Short mmCIF file of C-alpha atoms in Angstrom, two decimals:
data_model
loop_
_atom_site.label_atom_id
_atom_site.label_comp_id
_atom_site.label_asym_id
_atom_site.label_seq_id
_atom_site.Cartn_x
_atom_site.Cartn_y
_atom_site.Cartn_z
CA MET A 37 112.14 36.47 119.23
CA THR A 38 115.58 34.33 119.27
CA GLY A 39 117.92 36.06 121.67
CA GLU A 40 115.61 38.56 123.14
CA VAL A 41 115.82 39.28 126.82
CA LEU A 42 111.70 40.05 128.15
CA ARG A 43 111.68 42.59 130.63
CA SER A 44 109.65 42.09 134.00
CA ASP A 45 107.00 44.30 135.03
CA GLN A 46 109.32 45.71 137.87
CA GLU A 47 112.07 46.57 135.58
CA TRP A 48 109.54 48.92 133.36
CA GLN A 49 108.27 50.16 136.34
CA ALA A 50 111.41 51.48 138.09
CA ASP A 51 112.35 52.84 134.77
CA VAL A 52 109.36 54.83 133.85
CA ILE A 53 109.24 56.27 137.72
CA GLN A 54 112.92 57.00 137.56
CA ALA A 55 112.68 58.94 133.81
CA THR A 56 109.75 60.90 135.21
CA SER A 57 111.08 61.44 138.95
CA GLY A 58 112.59 64.84 139.96
CA CYS A 59 113.82 66.74 136.83
CA ASN A 60 114.63 63.75 134.87
CA ARG A 61 113.58 64.59 131.42
CA LEU A 62 111.19 61.77 129.57
CA CYS A 63 110.72 62.84 126.15
CA GLY A 64 109.53 60.80 122.61
CA ARG A 65 108.35 61.99 119.20
CA VAL A 66 105.16 60.95 117.44
CA TYR A 67 105.32 60.82 113.38
CA LYS A 68 103.50 59.55 110.51
CA SER A 69 104.02 56.15 109.13
CA ASP A 70 101.98 55.15 105.71
CA ARG A 71 98.08 55.37 107.16
CA ILE A 72 99.26 55.51 111.07
CA TRP A 73 100.83 57.66 113.66
CA LEU A 74 103.69 56.06 115.98
CA ALA A 75 104.72 57.67 119.26
CA ASP A 76 107.90 56.29 120.62
CA ILE A 77 110.14 57.00 123.62
CA PRO A 78 113.65 56.00 122.61
CA SER A 79 115.30 56.58 126.26
CA LEU A 80 112.44 53.52 127.40
CA ASP A 81 112.97 51.89 124.19
CA VAL A 82 108.92 51.51 124.07
CA MET A 83 106.76 52.39 120.87
CA THR A 84 102.52 52.50 120.25
CA GLN A 85 100.46 53.65 117.41
CA GLY A 86 97.19 55.25 116.88
CA LEU A 87 95.18 56.19 113.94
CA THR A 88 95.44 60.00 113.89
CA LYS A 89 98.64 62.19 115.58
CA SER A 90 96.03 62.54 118.83
CA ASP A 91 95.83 58.78 119.35
CA GLY A 92 99.22 58.53 119.63
CA PHE A 93 99.49 60.90 122.30
CA VAL A 94 96.85 58.88 124.25
CA MET A 95 98.38 55.52 123.35
CA ILE A 96 101.66 56.71 124.93
CA LYS A 97 100.21 57.79 128.12
CA ASP A 98 97.93 54.36 128.14
CA LEU A 99 101.50 52.57 127.43
CA LEU A 100 103.55 54.20 130.58
CA GLU A 101 100.60 54.08 132.90
CA THR A 102 99.68 50.27 131.96
CA LEU A 103 103.94 49.39 132.64
CA VAL A 104 104.05 51.33 135.62
CA ASN A 105 100.65 50.09 136.77
CA ARG A 106 100.57 51.07 140.06
CA PRO A 107 97.76 52.79 142.12
CA GLY A 108 97.76 56.74 141.90
CA PHE A 109 100.08 56.86 138.98
CA SER A 110 99.26 58.95 136.29
CA VAL A 111 100.98 60.59 133.11
CA ASP A 112 100.16 63.42 130.88
CA VAL A 113 101.88 64.00 127.61
CA HIS A 114 102.79 67.79 126.24
CA PRO A 115 102.91 67.95 122.73
CA ASN A 116 106.18 70.34 122.12
CA GLY A 117 106.69 71.21 118.26
CA LEU A 118 106.08 69.43 115.05
CA ASP A 119 106.72 66.06 116.38
CA GLY A 120 108.22 66.00 119.95
CA PHE A 121 106.41 65.65 123.50
CA ALA A 122 107.15 65.69 127.13
CA ILE A 123 105.48 63.63 129.87
CA THR A 124 104.27 65.07 133.32
CA ALA A 125 103.86 61.85 135.43
CA SER A 126 102.48 62.08 139.26
CA THR A 127 101.41 59.77 141.91
CA HIS A 128 98.98 60.74 144.15
CA GLY A 129 98.33 64.09 143.12
CA SER A 130 101.99 65.23 143.45
CA ARG A 131 103.36 66.09 139.62
CA THR A 132 106.70 66.29 138.04
CA TYR A 133 107.28 68.37 134.91
CA CYS A 134 110.42 69.61 133.70
CA PRO A 135 109.83 72.05 130.82
CA GLY A 136 111.90 71.99 127.69
#
C-alpha cells in the first residue's frame, strides 16, 4: 500500500451523494472474471464482486449504501443492456433517477 492515500468516510459520502443528486448520472458495469462477477463504478473508483451477475448488482447496492452510511439513504440498481447499470438513490423517500 505504499503511496496510496486512503479516503475518509466523509469523502466517500460526499462523492456518492453528489453523483446521485439532481441529474448527475452514476453508471457502472458488471462482467464475469473467471468464476466471479465483478461490478464497478469507474467514476467513484469502486468495485465489488458476486458469485452471479445478480449478486454483483446486490453487492454494488450494498457497497454504495455502506459507503454513505446515512439513515434513510438507499440505492436501487437498474440493469441497462448487457453489462451496464444505472443507479437510483433516495434519501428519506425522495428519489432521483436520470434514465439513459
